[in-house]
Coordinates of C-alpha atoms and ligand atoms in Angstrom, one line a residue:
X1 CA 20.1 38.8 11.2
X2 CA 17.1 37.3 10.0
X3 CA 17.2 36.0 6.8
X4 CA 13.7 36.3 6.4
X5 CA 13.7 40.3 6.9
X6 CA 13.0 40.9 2.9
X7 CA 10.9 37.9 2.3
X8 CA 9.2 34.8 3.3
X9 CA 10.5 32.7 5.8
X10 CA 12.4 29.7 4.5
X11 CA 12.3 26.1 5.9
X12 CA 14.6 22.8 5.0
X13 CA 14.1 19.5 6.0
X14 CA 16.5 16.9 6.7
X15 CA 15.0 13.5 6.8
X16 CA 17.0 10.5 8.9
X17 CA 15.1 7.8 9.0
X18 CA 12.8 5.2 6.7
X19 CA 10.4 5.8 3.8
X20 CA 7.0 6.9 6.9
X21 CA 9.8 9.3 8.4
X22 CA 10.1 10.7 4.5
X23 CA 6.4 10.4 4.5
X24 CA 6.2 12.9 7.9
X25 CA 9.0 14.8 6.3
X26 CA 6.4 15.8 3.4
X27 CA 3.9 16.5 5.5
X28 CA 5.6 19.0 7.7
X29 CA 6.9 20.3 4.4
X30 CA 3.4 20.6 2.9
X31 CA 2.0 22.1 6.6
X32 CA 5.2 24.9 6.7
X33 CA 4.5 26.2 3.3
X34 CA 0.6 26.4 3.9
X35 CA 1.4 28.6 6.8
X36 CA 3.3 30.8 4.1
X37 CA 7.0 29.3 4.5
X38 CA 9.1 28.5 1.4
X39 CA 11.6 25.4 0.8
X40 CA 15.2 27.0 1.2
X41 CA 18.2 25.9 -1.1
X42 CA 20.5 25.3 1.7
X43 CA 20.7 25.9 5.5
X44 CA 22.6 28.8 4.5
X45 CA 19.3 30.8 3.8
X46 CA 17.0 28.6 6.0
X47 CA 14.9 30.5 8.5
X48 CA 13.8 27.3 10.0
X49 CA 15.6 24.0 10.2
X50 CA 13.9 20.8 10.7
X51 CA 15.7 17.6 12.1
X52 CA 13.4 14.8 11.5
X53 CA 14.9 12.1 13.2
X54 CA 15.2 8.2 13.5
X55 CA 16.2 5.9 16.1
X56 CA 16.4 2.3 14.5
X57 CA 20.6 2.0 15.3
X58 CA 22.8 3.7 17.2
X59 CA 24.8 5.8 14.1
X60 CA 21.3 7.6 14.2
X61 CA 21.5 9.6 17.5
X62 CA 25.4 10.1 16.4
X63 CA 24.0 11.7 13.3
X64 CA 21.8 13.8 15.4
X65 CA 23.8 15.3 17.8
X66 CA 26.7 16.0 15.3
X67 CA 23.8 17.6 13.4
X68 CA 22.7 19.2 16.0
X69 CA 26.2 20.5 17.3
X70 CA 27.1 21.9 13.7
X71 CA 23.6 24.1 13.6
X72 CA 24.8 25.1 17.5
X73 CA 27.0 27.8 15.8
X74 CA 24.9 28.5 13.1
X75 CA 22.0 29.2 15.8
X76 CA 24.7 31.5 17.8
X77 CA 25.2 33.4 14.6
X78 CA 21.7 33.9 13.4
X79 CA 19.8 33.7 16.6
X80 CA 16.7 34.0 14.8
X81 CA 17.2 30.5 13.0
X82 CA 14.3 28.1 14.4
X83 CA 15.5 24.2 15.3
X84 CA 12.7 22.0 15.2
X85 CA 13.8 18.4 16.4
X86 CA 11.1 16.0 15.5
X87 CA 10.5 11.8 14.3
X88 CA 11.0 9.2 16.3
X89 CA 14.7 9.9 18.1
X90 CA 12.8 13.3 19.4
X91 CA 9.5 10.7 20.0
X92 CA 11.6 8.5 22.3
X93 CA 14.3 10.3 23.8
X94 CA 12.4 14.1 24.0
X95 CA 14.5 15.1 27.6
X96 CA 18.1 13.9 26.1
X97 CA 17.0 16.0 22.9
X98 CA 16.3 19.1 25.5
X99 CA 18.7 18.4 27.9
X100 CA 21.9 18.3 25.6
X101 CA 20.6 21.2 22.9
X102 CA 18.6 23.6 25.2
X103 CA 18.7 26.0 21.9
X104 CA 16.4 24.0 20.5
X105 CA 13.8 25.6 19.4
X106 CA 10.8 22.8 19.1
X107 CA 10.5 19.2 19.6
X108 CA 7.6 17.4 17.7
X109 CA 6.8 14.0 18.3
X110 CA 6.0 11.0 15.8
X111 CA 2.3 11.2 16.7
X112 CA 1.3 15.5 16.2
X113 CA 3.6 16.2 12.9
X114 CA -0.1 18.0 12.1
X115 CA 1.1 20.5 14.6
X116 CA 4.3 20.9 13.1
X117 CA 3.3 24.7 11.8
X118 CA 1.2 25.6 14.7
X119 CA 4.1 25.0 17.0
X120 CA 7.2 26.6 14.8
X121 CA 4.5 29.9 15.1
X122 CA 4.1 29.2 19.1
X123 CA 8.2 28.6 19.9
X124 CA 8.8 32.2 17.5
X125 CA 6.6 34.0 19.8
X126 CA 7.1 32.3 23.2
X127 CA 10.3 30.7 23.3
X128 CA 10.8 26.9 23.0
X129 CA 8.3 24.0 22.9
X130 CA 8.4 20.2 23.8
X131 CA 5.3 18.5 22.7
X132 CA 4.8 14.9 22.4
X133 CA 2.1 12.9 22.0
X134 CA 1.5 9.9 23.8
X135 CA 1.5 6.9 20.9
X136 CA -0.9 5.0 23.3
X137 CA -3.4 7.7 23.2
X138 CA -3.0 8.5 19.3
X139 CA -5.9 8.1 17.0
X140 CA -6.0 8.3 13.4
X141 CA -8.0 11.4 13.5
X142 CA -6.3 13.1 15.4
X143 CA -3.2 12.7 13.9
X144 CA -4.6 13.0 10.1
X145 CA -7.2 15.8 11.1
X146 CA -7.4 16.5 7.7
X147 CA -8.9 14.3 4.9
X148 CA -6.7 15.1 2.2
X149 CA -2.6 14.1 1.8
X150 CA -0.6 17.0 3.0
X151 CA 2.0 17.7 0.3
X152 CA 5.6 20.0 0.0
X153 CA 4.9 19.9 -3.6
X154 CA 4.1 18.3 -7.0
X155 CA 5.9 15.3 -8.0
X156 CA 4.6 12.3 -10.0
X157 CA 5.3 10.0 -7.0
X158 CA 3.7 10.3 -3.6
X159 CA 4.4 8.0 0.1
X160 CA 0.6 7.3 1.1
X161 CA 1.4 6.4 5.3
X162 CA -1.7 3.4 5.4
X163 CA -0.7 2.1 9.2
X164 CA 0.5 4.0 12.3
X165 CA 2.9 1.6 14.8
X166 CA 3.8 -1.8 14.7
X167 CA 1.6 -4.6 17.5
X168 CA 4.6 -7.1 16.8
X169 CA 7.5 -7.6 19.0
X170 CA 10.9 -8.6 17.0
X171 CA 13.2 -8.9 19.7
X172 CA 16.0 -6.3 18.0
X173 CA 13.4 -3.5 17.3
X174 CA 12.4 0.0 19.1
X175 CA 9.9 1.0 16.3
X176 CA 6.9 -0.5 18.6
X177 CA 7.9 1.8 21.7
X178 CA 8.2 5.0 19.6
X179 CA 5.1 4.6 17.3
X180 CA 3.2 2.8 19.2
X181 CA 0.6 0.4 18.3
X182 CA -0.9 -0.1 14.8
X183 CA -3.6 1.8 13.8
X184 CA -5.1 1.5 10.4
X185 CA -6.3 4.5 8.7
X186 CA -9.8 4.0 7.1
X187 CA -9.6 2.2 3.7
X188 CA -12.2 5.3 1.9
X189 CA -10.2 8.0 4.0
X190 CA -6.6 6.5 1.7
X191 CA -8.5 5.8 -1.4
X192 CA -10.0 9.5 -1.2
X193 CA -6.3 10.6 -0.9
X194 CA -4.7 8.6 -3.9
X195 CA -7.7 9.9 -6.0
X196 CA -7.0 13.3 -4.5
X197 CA -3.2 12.7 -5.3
X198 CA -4.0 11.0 -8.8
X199 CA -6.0 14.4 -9.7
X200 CA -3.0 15.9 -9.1
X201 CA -0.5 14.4 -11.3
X202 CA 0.8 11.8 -9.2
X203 CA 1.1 8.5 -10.7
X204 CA 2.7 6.2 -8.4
X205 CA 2.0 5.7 -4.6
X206 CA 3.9 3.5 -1.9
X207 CA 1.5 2.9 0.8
X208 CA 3.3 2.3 4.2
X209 CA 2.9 1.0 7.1
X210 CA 5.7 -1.7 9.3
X211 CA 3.1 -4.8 8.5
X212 CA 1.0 -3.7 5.9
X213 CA -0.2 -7.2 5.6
X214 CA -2.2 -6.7 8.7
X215 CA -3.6 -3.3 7.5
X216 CA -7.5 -3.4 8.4
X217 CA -7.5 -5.9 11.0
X218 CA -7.8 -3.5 14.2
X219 CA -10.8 -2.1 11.8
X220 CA -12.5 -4.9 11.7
X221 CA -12.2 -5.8 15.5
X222 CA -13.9 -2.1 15.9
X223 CA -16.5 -2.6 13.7
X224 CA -17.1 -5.9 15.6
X225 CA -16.7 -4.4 19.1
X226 CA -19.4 -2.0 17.6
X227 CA -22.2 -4.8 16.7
X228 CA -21.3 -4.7 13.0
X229 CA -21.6 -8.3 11.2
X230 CA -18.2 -7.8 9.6
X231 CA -16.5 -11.0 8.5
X232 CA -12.5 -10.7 8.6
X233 CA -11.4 -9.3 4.7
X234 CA -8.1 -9.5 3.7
X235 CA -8.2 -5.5 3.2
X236 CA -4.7 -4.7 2.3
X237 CA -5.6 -7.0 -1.0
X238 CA -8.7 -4.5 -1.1
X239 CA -6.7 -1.9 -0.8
X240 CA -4.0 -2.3 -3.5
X241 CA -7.4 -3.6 -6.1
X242 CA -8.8 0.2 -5.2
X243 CA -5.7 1.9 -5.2
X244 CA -4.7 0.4 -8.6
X245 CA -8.1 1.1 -10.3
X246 CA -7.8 4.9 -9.2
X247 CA -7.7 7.2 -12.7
X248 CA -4.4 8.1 -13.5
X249 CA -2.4 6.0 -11.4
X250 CA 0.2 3.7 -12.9
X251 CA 2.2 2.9 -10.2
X252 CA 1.3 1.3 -7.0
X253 CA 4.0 -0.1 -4.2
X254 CA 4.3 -1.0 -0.7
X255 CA 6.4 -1.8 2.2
X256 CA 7.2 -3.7 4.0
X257 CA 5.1 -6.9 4.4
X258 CA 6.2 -9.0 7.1
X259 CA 6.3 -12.5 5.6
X260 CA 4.4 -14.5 8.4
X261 CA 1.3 -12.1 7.3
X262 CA 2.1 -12.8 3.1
X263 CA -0.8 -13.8 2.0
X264 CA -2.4 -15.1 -0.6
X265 CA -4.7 -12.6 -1.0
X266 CA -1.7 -9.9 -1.5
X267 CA 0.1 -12.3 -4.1
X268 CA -2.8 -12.3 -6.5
X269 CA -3.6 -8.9 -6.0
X270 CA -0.1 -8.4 -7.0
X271 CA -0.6 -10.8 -10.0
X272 CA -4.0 -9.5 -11.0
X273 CA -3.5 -5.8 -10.8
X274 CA -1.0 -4.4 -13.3
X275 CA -0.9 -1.4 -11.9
X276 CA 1.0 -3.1 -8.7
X277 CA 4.3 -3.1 -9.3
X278 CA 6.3 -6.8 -9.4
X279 CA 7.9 -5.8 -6.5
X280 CA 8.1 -7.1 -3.6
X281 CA 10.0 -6.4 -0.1
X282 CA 10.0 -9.3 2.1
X283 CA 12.7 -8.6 4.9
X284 CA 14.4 -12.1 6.0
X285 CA 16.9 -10.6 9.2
X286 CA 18.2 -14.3 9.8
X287 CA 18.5 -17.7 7.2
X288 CA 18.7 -19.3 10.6
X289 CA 15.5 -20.6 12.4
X290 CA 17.3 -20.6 15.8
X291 CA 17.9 -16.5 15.3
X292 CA 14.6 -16.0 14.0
X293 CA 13.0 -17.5 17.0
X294 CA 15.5 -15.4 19.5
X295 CA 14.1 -12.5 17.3
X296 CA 10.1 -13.4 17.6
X297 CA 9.8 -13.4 14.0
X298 CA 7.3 -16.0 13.7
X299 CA 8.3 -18.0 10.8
X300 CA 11.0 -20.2 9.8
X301 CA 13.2 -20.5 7.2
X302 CA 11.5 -23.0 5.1
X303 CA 8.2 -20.8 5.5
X304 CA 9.7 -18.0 4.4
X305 CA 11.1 -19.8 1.1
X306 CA 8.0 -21.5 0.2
X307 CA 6.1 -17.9 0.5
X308 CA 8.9 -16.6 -1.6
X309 CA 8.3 -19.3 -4.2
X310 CA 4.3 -19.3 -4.2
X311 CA 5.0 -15.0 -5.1
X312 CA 8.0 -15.8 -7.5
X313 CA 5.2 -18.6 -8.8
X314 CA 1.7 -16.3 -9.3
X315 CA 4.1 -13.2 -10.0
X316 CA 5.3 -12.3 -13.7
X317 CA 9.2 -10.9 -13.3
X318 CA 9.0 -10.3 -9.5
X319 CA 11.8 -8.7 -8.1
X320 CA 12.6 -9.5 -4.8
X321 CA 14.4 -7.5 -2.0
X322 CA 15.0 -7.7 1.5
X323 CA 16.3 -6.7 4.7
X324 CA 19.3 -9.2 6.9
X325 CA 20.5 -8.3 10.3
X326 CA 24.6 -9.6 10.5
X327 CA 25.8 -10.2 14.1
X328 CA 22.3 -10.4 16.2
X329 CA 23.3 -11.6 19.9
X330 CA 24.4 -15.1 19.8
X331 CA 24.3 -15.6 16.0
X332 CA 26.7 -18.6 15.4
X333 CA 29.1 -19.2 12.5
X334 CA 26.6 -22.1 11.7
X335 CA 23.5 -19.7 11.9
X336 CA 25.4 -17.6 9.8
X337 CA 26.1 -19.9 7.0
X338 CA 22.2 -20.5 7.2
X339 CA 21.8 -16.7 6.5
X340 CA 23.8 -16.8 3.8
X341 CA 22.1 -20.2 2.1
X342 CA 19.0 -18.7 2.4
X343 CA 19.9 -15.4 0.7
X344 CA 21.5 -17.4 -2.5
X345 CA 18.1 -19.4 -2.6
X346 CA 16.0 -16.2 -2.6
X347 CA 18.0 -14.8 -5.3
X348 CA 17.5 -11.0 -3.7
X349 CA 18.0 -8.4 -6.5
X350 CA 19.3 -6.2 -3.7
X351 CA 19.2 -6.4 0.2
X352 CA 19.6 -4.1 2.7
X353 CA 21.6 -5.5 5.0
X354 CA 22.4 -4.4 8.9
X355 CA 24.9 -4.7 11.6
X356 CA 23.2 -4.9 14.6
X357 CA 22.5 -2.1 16.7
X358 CA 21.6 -2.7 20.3
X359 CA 18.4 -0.4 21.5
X360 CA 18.0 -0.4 25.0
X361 CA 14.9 -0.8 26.0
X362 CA 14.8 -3.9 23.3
X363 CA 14.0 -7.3 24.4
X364 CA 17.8 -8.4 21.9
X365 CA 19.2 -5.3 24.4
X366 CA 19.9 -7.4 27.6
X367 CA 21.3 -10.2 25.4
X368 CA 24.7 -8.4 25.6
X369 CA 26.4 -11.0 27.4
X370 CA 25.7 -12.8 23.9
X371 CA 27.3 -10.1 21.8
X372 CA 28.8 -10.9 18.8
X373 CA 32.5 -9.4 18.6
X374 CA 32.8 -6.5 16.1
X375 CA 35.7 -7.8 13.4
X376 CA 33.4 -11.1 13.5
X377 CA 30.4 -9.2 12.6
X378 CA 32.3 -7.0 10.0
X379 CA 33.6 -10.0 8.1
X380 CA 30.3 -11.8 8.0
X381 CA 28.5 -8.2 6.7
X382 CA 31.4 -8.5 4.1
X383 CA 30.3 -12.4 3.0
X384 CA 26.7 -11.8 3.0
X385 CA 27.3 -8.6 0.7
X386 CA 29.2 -11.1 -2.0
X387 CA 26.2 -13.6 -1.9
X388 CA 23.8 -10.9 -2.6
X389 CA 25.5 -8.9 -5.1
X390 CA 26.5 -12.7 -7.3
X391 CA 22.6 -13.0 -7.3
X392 CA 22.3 -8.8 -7.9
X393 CA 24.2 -8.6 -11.0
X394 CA 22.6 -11.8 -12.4
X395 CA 18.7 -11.1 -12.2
X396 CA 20.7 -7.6 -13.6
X397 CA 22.0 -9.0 -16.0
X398 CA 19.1 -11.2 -17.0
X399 CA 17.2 -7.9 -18.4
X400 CA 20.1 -6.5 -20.6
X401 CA 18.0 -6.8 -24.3
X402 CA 14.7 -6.1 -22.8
X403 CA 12.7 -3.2 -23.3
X404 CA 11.7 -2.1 -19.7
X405 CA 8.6 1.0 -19.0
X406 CA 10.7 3.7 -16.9
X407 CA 9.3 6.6 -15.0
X408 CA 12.0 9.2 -15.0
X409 CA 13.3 10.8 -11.8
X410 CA 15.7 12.9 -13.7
X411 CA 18.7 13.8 -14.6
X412 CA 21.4 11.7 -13.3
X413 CA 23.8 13.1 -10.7
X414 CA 27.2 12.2 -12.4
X415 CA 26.3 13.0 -15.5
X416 CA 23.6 15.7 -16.2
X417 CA 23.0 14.5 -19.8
X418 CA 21.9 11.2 -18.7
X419 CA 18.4 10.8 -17.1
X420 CA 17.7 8.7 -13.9
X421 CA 14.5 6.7 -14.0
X422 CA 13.0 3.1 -12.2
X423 CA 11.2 0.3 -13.6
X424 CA 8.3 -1.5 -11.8
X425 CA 10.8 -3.9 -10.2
X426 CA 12.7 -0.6 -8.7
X427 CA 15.2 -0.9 -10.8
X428 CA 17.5 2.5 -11.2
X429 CA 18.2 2.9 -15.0
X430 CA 20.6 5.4 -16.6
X431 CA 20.0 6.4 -20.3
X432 CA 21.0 9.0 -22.6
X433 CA 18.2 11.3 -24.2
X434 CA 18.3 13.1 -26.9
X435 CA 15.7 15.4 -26.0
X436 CA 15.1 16.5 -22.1
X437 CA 12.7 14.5 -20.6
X438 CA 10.7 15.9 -17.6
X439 CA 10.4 13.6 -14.0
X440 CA 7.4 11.5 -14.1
X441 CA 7.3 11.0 -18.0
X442 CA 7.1 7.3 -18.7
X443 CA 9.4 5.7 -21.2
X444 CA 10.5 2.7 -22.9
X445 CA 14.3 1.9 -22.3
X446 CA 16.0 -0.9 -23.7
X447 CA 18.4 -2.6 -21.7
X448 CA 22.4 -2.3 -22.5
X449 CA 24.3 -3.3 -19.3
X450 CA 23.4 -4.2 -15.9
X451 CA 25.6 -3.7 -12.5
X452 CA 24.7 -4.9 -9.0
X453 CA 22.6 -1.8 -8.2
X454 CA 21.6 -0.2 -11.7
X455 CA 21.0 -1.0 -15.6
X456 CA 21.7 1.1 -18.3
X457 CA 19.5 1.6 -21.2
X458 CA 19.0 3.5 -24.7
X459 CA 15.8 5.0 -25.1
X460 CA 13.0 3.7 -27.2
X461 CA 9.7 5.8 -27.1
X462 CA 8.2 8.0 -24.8
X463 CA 4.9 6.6 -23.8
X464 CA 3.5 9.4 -21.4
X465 CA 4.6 12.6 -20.7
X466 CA 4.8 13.8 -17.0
X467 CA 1.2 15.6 -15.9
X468 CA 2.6 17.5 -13.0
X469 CA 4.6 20.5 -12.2
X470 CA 8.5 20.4 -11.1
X471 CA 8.5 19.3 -7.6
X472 CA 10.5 21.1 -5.1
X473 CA 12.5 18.4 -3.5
X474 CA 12.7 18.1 0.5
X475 CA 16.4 17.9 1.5
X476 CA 17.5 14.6 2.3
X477 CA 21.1 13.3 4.2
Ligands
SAH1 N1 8.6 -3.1 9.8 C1 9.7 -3.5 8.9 C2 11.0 -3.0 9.3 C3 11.2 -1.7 9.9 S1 12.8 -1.3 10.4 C4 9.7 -5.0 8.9 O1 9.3 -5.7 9.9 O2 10.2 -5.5 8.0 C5 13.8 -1.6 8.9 C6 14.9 -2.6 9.1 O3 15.9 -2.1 10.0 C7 14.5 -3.9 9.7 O4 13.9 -4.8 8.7 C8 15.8 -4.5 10.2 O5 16.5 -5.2 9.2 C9 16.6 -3.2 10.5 N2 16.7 -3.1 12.0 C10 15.7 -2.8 12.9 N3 16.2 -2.8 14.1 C11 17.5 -3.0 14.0 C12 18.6 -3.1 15.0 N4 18.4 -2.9 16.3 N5 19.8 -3.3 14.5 C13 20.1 -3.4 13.2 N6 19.1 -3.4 12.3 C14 17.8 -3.2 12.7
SF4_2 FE1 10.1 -3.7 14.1 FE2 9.3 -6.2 13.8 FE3 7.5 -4.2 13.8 FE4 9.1 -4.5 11.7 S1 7.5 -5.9 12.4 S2 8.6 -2.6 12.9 S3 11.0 -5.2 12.7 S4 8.8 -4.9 15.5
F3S3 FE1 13.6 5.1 12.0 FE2 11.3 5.6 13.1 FE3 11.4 4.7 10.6 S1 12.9 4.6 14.1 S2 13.2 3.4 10.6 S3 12.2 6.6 11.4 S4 9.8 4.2 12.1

C-alpha cells in the first residue's frame, strides 16, 4: 500500500557522512518538499527513503548495506516505497550500490543533488535510475543552478557549502576521488545566500568546504586566465568580514582549515570580526613529522604549533579542536608518543579522533604491508582519548563562573526540562529554564560545572528571542 494514497508523499533523510553531506542532505530536503513532498516522522510512514551516504572508512559501506538490507523487507512490503541512494559511497561505488540492491530505486551522485526531485519523479514513473555526474566535468553552476540556498526548513542555523572537492592529496583520504577537485563558489553568489538566509531568521552559518583556507584561489586563476588584473586576495578572510557584517547574523563558523593554508589573514579576521566565532578546527592526524610526511600533509609538527599559538595569541578565548588518525601504516610507538605530545601541547577542547581505515584506491591503501596490528591500534586510540579528555575537562573547567551567550538548540534529550544550547567556542551547555525557551533564542548562561564534552549552566537573561519558525529537523543516524 502506498502510504501516500490519502495525502502527500512523505520523504526522510538519513544523513552518514560530514557536515557538506548534512549540507546536501538539506538541500535534497528543501528540493523534495518544493516538489510537494513532506518530512515523514519515521520510515514507518515514509513514501520515499533517502540514503545519503559517506565513504571516508570502511564502518561506512557496513552502515550502508545493513541499512540498505533492513529497507529490503520494508521495500518487499510496501513496494511503492522509493530508495534513493545518494552522497559520496553512491558517487564512488554507483555499480556495487546497483549491483547488490537492484531494488533501489535511484542513485544520485555528489555532483547533481539539484536533481534529486526531478529524478525521485523520473524512477516513480519509469523504473530505476543511476545518475552520476562526473566530478571532473562539475561546475558550480551547474551544480547550484539556483542562486538562492535550498532549505528543508527554518532553523536559526544554516551549513553555507563555500568549496566543492579537495586539489590536495593526504595519502589516507578518498574525498579527492569522489568530489573531485575544488571549485569555489563565487564570493557575491554566498554572500547573496547568507543575506537571503539572514532574511530569513537564520543567525548563524558554517561555511564549508575541505580547505576553506584556499577558498577563491581557482577564482582568481580564472579571472587571470581571462585577462583580468586580479592580484591574489586572501578571499576566505573576505569572506568571513562579508559574511559577518550581513544583518542579522550573529554567528559565523567554518570548517575545516587545513593548517598549511592558516593564515594570517583568517586569524585576524577571526580576531577582528565578532561575529566569527572563537572557534577554530585545525585537524592535526599525526604529532609525528615522519607520519605527516608519509601522509602529504605539508607541514610539520613544529609549524603546526606555532600556527596554533599565533591563533591562540591574536584570538580572545579560542577554542581549539581537531581531528588525529591512530594506527596510520607504519606509525611507530615513538611516532605515537609524538602524537600524543603534540595533542597535550595544543590543549584540544575536544578531538575527533580515528582509527585508520584503509580506502582502496588511496595512496596509504598499498601501504598494507605496513599495517599497524588492530589491539595495537586500539590501545593507542585508548591513550590518545585520556590526553585529550585531561586537556577537555580543564579548558571545561576553566569557564565554570563565567557568564557565556548561548544559542539554544532545545530541549535536552535526557531531560526535557533542561534546554540544549552552544556557545561561540561550540561548547554544548545544559541549563534549566524556568520559562520554555524557543531554538535559536540567545541567552546568557552562567557556568556551574564542566565535563569533558559539556558545561552546565543557570540561566541569566535572555538577550534575543529566536526570529524563525520551528524547523522540521532532517533525520539523522
Ligand atoms: N578536509 C578535512 C577533512 C575531511 S575528512 C581536512 O583536511 O581536515 C574528516 C576526517 O576524517 C579527517 O580529518 C581525518 O582525520 C579522517 N579520515 C579521513 N580519511 C580517513 C581514513 N582513511 N581513515 C581514518 N580516518 C580518516
Ligand atoms: Fe582529504 Fe586531505 Fe583533502 Fe582533507 S585536505 S579532504 S584530508 S585530501
Ligand atoms: Fe564522507 Fe564524503 Fe564527507 S566521504 S566525510 S560525506 S565528503
Amino acid at each position: 500500500m502506498d502510504a501516500a494514497a490519502d495525502g502527500p508523499r512523505r520523504y526522510l533523510v538519513r544523513t552518514f557522512g560530514c557536515q557538506m553531506n548534512e549540507n546536501d542532505s538539506e538541500r535534497i530536503s528543501g528540493l523534495l518538499e518544493a516538489d510537494g513532498l513532506t518530512p515523514a516522522t519515521s520510515e514507518d510512514d515514509a513514501d520515499v527513503i533517502v540514503l545519503n551516504t559517506c565513504c571516508i572508512r570502511e564502518n561506512a559501506d557496513n552502515r550502508l548495506y545493513g541499512t540498505l538490507g533492513h529497507l529490503k523487507s520494508r521495500k518487499d512490503a510496501r513496494p511503492d516505497l522509493q530508495i534513493v541512494v545518494g552522497g559520496c559511497l553512491a558517487q564512488k561505488d554507483r555499480d556495487q550500490v546497483r549491483a547488490r540492491a537492484p531494488y533501489v530505486d535511484v542513485v544520485l551522485g555528489t555532483h547533481n543533488v539539484h536533481r534529486a526531485a526531478e529524478l525521485v519523479a523520473q524512477a516513480r514513473a519509469g523504473g530505476p535510475i543511476t545518475e552520476i555526474l562526473d566530478a571532473a566535468v562539475a561546475d558550480d553552476a551547474t551544480m547550484f543552478p539556483s542562486a538562492l540556498a535550498t532549505r528543508s526548513g527554518p532553523g536559526h542555523t544554516a551549513w553555507v557549502t563555500i568549496q566543492i572537492g579537495c586539489d590536495n592529496s593526504c595519502a589516507f583520504c578518498i574525498v579527492p576521488a569522489v568530489r573531485g577537485p575544488e571549485i569555489s563558489r563565487p564570493f557575491d553568489a554566498l554572500v547573496a545566500e547568507v543575506e537571503a538566509l539572514a532574511a530569513d531568521g537564520v543567525t548563524e552559518v558554517t561555511l564549508l568546504g575541505q580547505n576553506v583556507n584556499s577558498y577563491g584561489r581557482d577564482l582568481t586563476l580564472a579571472a587571470r586566465r581571462a585577462g583580468d588584473d586580479v592580484r591574489v586576495r586572501p578571499l576566505f578572510a573576505d569572506l568571513l568580514r562579508a559574511t559577518g557584517a550581513v544583518d542579522g547574523i550573529r554567528r559565523v563558523r567554518y570548517t575545516s582549515p587545513h593548517p598549511k593554508d592558516l593564515r594570517p589573514e583568517t586569524i585576524a579576521a577571526m580576531a577582528e570580526v565578532p561575529e566569527v566565532c572563537s572557534h577554530l578546527h585545525l585537524p592535526l592526524q599525526s604529532g609525528s613529522d615522519r607520519v605527516l610526511a608519509a601522509m602529504h600533509r605539508g607541514y610539520t609538527a613544529e609549524r603546526y604549533l606555532e600556527r596554533l599559538a599565533a591563533a591562540r595569541a591574536e584570538i580572545d578565548d579560542l577554542a581549539v579542536t581537531t581531528d588525529i588518525i591512530v594506527g596510520f601504516p607504519g606509525e611507530t610507538e615513538e611516532d605515537f608518543a609524538r602524537t600524543l605530545e603534540v595533542a597535550a601541547e595544543a590543549a584540544y577542547d575536544s578531538a575527533y579522533t580515528f582509527v585508520y581505515s584503509p580506502r582502496p584506491g588511496t595512496e596509504a591503501a598499498e601501504m598494507a604491508d605496513q599495517e599497524v596490528p588492530a589491539e595495537v591500534v586500539a590501545e593507542r586510540f585508548d591513550r590518545l582519548k585520556v590526553v585529550v579528555e585531561r586537556t577537555a575537562v580543564a579548558a571545561h573547567r576553566a569557564r565554570v563562573g563565567r557568564v557565556e551567550e548561548v544559542a539554544v538548540e532545545g530541549p535536552s534529550r535526557k531531560d526535557p526540562s533542561v534546554l540544549t544550547g552552544r556557545t561561540a567556542q561550540n561548547k554544548l551547555v545544559h541549563f534549566p529554564s524556568p520559562t520554555p525557551l524557543r531554538a535559536g533564542t540567545y541567552a546568557q548562561v552562567r557556568v556551574t560545572d564542566a565535563a569533558a564534552h559539556h558545561l552546565r549552566g543557570e540561566l541569566v537573561d535572555v538577550v534575543a528571542p529566536a526570529r524563525h519558525r520551528t524547523r522540521i529537523p532532517v533525520a539523522a543516524v
